[in-house]
Coordinates of C-alpha atoms and ligand atoms in Angstrom, one line a residue:
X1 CA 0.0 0.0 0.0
X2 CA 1.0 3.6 -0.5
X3 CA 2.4 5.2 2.6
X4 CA -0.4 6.3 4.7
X5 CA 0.1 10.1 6.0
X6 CA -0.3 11.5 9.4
X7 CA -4.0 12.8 8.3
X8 CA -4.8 9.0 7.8
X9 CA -5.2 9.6 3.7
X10 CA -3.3 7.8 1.9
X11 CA 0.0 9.2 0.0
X12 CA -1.6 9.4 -3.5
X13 CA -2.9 12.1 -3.9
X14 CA -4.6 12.9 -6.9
X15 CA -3.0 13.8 -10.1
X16 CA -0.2 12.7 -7.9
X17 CA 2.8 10.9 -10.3
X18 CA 3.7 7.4 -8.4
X19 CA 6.1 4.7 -9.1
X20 CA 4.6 1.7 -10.4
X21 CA 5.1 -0.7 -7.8
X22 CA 3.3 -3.8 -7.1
X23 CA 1.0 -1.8 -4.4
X24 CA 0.8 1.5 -6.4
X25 CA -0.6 -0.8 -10.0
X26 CA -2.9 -2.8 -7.2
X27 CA -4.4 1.2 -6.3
X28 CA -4.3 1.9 -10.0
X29 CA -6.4 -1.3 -10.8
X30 CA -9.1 -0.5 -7.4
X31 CA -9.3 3.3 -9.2
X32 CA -10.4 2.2 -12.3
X33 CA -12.5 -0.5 -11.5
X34 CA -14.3 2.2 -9.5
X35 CA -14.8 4.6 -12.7
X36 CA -12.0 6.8 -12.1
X37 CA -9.3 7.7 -15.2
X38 CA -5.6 6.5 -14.3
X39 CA -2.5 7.8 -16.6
X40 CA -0.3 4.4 -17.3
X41 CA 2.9 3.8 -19.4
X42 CA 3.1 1.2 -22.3
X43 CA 6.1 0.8 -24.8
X44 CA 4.6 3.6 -27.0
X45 CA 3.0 6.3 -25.4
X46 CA 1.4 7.2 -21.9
X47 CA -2.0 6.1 -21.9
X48 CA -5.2 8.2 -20.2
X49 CA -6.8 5.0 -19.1
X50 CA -10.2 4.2 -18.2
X51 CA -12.5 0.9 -17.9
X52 CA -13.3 -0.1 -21.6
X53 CA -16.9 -1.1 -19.6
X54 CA -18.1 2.2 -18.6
X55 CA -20.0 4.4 -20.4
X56 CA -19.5 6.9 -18.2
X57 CA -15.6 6.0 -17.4
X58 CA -14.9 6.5 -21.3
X59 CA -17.4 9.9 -21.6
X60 CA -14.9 11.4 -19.0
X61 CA -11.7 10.7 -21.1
X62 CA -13.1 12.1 -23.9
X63 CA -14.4 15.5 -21.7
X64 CA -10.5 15.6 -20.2
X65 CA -9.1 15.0 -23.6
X66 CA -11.4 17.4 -25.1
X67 CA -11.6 14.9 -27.6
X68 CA -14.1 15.5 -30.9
X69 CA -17.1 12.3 -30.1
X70 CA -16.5 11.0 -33.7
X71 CA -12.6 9.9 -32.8
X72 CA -13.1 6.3 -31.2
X73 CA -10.2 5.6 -28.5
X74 CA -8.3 1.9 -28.4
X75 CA -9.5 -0.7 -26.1
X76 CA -6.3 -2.6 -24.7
X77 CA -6.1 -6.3 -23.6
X78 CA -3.4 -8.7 -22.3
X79 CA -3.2 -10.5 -25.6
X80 CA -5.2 -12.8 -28.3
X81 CA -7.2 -15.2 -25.6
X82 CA -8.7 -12.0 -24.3
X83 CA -9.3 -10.1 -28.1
X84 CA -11.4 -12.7 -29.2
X85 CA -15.2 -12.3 -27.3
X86 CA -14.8 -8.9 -28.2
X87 CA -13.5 -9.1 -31.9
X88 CA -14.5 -11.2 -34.8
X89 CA -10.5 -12.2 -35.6
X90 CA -10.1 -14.1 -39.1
X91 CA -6.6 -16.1 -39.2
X92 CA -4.6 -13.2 -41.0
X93 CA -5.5 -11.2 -38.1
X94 CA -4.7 -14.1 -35.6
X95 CA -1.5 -14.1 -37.6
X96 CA -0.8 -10.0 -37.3
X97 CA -1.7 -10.9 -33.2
X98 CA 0.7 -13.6 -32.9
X99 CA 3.6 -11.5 -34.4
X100 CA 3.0 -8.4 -32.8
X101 CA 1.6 -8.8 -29.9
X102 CA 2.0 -7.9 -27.3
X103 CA 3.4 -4.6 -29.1
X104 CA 3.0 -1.4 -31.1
X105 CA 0.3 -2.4 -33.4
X106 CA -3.6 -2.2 -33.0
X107 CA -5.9 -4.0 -34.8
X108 CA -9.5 -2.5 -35.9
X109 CA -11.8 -5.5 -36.3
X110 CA -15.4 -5.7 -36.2
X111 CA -16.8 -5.9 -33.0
X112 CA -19.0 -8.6 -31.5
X113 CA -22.6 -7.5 -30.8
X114 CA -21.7 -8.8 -27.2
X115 CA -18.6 -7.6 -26.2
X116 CA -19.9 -5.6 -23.4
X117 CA -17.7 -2.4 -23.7
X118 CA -18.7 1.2 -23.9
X119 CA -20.6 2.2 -27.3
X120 CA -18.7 5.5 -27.2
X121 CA -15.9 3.7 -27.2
X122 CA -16.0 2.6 -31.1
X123 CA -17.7 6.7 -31.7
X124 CA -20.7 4.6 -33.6
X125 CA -18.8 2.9 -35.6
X126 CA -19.1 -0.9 -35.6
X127 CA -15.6 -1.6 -35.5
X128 CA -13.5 -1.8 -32.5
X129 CA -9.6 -1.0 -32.2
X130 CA -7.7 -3.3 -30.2
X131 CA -4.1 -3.6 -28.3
X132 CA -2.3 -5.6 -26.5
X133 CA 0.2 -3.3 -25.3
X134 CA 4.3 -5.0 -24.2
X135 CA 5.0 -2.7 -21.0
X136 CA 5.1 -4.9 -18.1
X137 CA 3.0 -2.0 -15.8
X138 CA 0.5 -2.1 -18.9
X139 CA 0.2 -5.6 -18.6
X140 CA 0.5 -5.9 -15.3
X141 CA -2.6 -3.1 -14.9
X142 CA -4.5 -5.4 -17.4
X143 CA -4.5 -8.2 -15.5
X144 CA -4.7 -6.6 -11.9
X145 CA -8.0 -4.4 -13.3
X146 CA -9.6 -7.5 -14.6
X147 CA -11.3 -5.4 -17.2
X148 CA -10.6 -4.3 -20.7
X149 CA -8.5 -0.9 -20.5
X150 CA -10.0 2.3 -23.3
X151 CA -7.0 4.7 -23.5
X152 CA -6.1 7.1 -25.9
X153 CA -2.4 9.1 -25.6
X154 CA -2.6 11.4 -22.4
X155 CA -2.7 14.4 -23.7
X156 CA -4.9 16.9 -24.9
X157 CA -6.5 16.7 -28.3
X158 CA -4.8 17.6 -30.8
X159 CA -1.3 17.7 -29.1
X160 CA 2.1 16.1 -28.3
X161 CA 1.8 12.5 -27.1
X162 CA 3.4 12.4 -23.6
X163 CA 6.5 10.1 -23.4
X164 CA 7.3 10.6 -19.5
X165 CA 4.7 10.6 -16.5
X166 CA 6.0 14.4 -16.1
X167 CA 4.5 14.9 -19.5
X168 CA 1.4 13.2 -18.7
X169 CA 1.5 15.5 -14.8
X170 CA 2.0 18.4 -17.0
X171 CA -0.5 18.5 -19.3
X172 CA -3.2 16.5 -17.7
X173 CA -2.5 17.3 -14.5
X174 CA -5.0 16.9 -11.5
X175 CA -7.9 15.6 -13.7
X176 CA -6.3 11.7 -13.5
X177 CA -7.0 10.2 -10.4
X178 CA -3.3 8.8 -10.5
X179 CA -0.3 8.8 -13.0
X180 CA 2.0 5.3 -12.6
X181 CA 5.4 6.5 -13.6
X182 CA 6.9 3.5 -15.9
X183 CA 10.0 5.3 -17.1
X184 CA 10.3 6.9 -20.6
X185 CA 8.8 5.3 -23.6
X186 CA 10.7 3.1 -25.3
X187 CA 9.5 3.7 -28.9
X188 CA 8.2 7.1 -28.2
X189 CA 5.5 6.7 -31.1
X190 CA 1.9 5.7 -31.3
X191 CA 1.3 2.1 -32.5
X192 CA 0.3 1.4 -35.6
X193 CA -3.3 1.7 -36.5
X194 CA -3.9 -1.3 -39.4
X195 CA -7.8 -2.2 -40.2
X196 CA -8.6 -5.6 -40.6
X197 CA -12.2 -5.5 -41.8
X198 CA -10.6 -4.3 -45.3
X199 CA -9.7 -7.2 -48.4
X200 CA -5.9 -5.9 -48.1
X201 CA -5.2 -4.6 -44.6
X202 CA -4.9 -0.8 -44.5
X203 CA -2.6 1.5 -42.9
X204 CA -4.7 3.8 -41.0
X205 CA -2.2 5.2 -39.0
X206 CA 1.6 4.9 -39.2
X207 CA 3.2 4.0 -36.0
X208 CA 5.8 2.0 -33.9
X209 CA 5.4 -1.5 -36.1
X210 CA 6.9 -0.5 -39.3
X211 CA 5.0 -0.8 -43.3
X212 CA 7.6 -3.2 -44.1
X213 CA 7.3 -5.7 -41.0
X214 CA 3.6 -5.7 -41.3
X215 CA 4.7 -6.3 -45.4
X216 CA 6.6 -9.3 -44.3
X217 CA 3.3 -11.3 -42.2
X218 CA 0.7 -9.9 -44.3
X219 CA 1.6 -9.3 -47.7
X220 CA 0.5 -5.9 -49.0
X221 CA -0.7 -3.2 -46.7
X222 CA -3.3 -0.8 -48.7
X223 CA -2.1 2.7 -47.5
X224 CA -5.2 4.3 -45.9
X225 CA -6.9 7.4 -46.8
X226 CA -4.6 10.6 -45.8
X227 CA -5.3 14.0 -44.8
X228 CA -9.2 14.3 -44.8
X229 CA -11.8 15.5 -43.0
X230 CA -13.8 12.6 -42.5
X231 CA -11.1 10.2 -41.7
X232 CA -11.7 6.5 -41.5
X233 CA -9.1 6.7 -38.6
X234 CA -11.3 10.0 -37.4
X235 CA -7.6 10.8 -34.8
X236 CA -5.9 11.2 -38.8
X237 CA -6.8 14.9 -38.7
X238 CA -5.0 17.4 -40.5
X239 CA -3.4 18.8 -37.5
X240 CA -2.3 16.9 -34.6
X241 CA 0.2 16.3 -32.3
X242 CA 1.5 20.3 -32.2
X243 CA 3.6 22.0 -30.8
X244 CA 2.8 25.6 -29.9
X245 CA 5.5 26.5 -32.0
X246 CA 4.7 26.4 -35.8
X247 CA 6.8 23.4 -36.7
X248 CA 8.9 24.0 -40.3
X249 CA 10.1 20.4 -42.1
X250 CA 13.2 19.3 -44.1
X251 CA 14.9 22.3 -43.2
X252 CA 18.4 22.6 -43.8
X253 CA 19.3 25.0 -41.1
X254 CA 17.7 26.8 -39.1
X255 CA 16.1 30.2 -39.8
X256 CA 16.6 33.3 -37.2
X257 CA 15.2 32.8 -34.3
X258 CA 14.4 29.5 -34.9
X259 CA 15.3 26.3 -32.5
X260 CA 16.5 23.5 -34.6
X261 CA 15.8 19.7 -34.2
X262 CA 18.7 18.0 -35.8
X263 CA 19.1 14.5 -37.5
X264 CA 21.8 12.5 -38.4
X265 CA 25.7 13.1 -38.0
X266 CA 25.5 16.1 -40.2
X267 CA 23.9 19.2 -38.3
X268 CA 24.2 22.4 -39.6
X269 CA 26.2 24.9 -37.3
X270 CA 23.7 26.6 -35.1
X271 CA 23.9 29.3 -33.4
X272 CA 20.4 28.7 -31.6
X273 CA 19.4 25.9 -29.5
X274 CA 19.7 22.5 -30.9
X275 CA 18.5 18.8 -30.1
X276 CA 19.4 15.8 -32.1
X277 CA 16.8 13.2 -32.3
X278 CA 19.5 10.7 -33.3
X279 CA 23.0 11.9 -34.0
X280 CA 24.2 8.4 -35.6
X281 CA 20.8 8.5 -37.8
X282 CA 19.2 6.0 -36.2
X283 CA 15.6 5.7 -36.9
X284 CA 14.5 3.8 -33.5
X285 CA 16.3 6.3 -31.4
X286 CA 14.9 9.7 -33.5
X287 CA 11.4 8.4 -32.9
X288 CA 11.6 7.2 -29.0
X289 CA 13.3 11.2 -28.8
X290 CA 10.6 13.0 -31.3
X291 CA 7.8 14.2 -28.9
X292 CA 10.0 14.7 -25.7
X293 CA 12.1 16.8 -27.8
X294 CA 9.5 18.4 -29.3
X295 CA 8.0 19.2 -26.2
X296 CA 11.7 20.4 -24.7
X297 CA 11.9 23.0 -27.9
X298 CA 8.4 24.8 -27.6
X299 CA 9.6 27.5 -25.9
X300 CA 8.2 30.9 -26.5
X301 CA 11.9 32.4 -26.7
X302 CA 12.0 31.1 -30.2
X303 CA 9.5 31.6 -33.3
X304 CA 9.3 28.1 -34.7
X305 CA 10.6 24.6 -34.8
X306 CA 12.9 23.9 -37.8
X307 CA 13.3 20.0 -38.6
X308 CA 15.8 18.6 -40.7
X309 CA 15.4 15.7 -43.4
X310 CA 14.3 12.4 -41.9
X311 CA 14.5 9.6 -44.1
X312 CA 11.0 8.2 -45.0
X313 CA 11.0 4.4 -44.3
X314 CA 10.3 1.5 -41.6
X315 CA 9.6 4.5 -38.4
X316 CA 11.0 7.3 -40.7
X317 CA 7.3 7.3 -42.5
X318 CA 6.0 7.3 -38.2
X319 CA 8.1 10.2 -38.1
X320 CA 7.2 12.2 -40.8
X321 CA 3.6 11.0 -40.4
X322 CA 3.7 13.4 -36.3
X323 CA 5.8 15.8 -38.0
X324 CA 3.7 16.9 -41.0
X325 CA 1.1 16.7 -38.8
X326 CA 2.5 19.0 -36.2
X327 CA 3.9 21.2 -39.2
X328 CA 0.1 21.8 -40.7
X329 CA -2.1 25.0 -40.5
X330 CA -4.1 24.9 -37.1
X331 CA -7.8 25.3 -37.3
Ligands
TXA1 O1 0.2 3.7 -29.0 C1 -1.0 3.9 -28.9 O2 -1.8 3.5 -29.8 C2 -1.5 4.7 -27.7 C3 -1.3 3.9 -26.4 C4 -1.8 4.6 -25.2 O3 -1.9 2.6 -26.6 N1 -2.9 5.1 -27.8 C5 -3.3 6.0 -28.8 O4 -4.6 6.3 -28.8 O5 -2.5 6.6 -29.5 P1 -5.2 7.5 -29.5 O6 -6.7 7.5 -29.1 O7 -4.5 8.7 -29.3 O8 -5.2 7.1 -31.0 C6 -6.1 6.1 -31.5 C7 -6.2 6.0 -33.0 C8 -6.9 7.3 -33.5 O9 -6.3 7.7 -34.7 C9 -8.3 6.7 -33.7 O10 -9.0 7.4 -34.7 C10 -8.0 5.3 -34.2 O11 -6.9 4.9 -33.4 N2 -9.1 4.4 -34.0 C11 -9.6 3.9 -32.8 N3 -10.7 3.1 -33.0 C12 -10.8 3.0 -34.3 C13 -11.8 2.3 -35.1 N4 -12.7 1.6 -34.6 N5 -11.6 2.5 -36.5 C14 -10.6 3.2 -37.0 N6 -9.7 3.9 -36.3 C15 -9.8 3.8 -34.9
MG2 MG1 -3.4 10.5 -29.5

């Protein structure tokens, strides 16, 4: 149990950041069975979690998200055994589960008429997006809840994915119940939204399982509809994942007063602040850096973000995917 303090309360307090220990994932697990939202790490991103059950648990993550009703949020689960009641799963996407799970890439299926999760959940549609997520608190929350897990990326619509429980504590701050500090994220990006329900599996989102390991399992992957307004993936929306900062891509150098976020061995000389999201040009490490270096850069001392090439294959195309993204006219 969390320390208990001299008032008798105990020592999480809301919106409080706590280790994930045995006993602070046992008070996560109580908290969400009870309705309330919990912020949790997986291998990706930091989730806003809430009990994929409750109509009312899943209407308050999209009210603290701010989140448009027509953008369904991912239901997560330990692995296949537990996908199937809630999923109709053919064997190509048994075969998708059983490579990549648990991991960076979510399945939308259709959704059994019994599954028993929230209807807002899947925004009307009658397909559902499921993930078994590889963080050992995630899983560990999974199975310690007992119930299916609805989390989208714990931030606010529209912006950076937090990578770090301070991210999460920053931006969310005392409207979580508790945030269980895992560490950073170890591949920084979103998984991989793929639908299933489709003749040739479609890439609805690019994300921490690469085009060309999906390519490998399941033969062709259809690229999904882009940059629209009635997205099939409704979170695909023009702009996303900003900065404050407008965000400036395949820059060279930087501009005056820009910051610069570097790539690769070759960085222009700079004369402003500078991050490299990889100085050895490593695609794994630039995307596990991306958003908390993005978020390190939005500082109003400067008038923009400048980003230099990043090559656009296996988590490059992730990459680029945020980056555009973040980089497009705000509504
Ligand atoms: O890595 C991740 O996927 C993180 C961690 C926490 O698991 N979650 C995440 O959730 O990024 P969120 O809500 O920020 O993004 C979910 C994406 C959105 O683009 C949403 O439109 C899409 O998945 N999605 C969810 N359900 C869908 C469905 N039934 N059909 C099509 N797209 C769906
Ligand atoms: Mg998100």
């Amino acid at each position: 149990m969390p320390p208990a303090l001299r008032d008798g309360t105990s020592a999480v307090m809301p919106g409080k950041i706590v280790q994930a220990t045995p006993e602070a994932i046992s008070e996560a697990a109580r908290l969400l069975r009870e309705g309330n939202l919990v912020a949790f790490p997986t291998e990706t991103v930091y989730g806003l979690g809430g009990d994929a059950t409750s109509e009312t648990a899943v209407a308050r993550i999209f009210a603290i998200k701010a989140r448009p009703h027509f953008n369904p949020v991912i239901v997560h689960v330990p692995g296949i055994a537990e996908a199937e009641p809630l999923a109709e799963l053919d064997e190509r996407a048994r075969e998708a589960a059983r490579r990549f799970w648990p991991g960076a890439l979510t399945l939308v299926l259709r959704r059994r008429a019994d599954a028993g999760l929230s209807l807002l959940a899947s925004a009307g549609l009658d397909t559902l997006a499921l993930r078994a997520p590889a963080h050992p608190v995630a899983q560990q929350l999974l199975r310690a809840t007992g119930k299916q897990i609805a989390a989208p990326s714990a931030n606010r619509s529209g912006r950076v994915s937090p990578t770090t429980a301070a991210h999460v504590a920053d931006e969310l701050g005392d409207d979580v119940a508790l945030i269980l500090d895992g560490g950073g994220c170890i591949v920084g990006l979103e998984s991989t939204v793929l639908d299933m329900t489709v003749t040739t599996p479609a890439l609805l989102r690019p994300g921490g399982v690469s085009v060309e390991a999906l390519t490998e399992v399941l033969g062709p992957i259809a690229a999904g509809e882009s940059n629209s307004d009635t997205p099939r993936s409704p979170g695909q929306l023009v702009s996303h994942y900003a900065p404050r900062l407008a965000l400036r891509m395949d820059a060279a150098a930087p501009r005056a007063g820009e910051a610069l976020l570097a790539f690769g061995p070759c960085q222009p000389p700079s004369l402003t602040e500078m991050l490299n999201l990889s100085p050895r040009g490593n695609l794994t490490e630039a995307a596990a850096n991306l958003f908390a270096m993005m978020r390190r850069l939005d500082r109003p001392e400067f008038t923009g973000i400048a980003v230099m090439p990043i090559p656009d294959t296996g988590l490059g195309r992730a990459i680029n995917d945020r980056l555009r993204r973040a980089a497009a006219p705000r509504s």
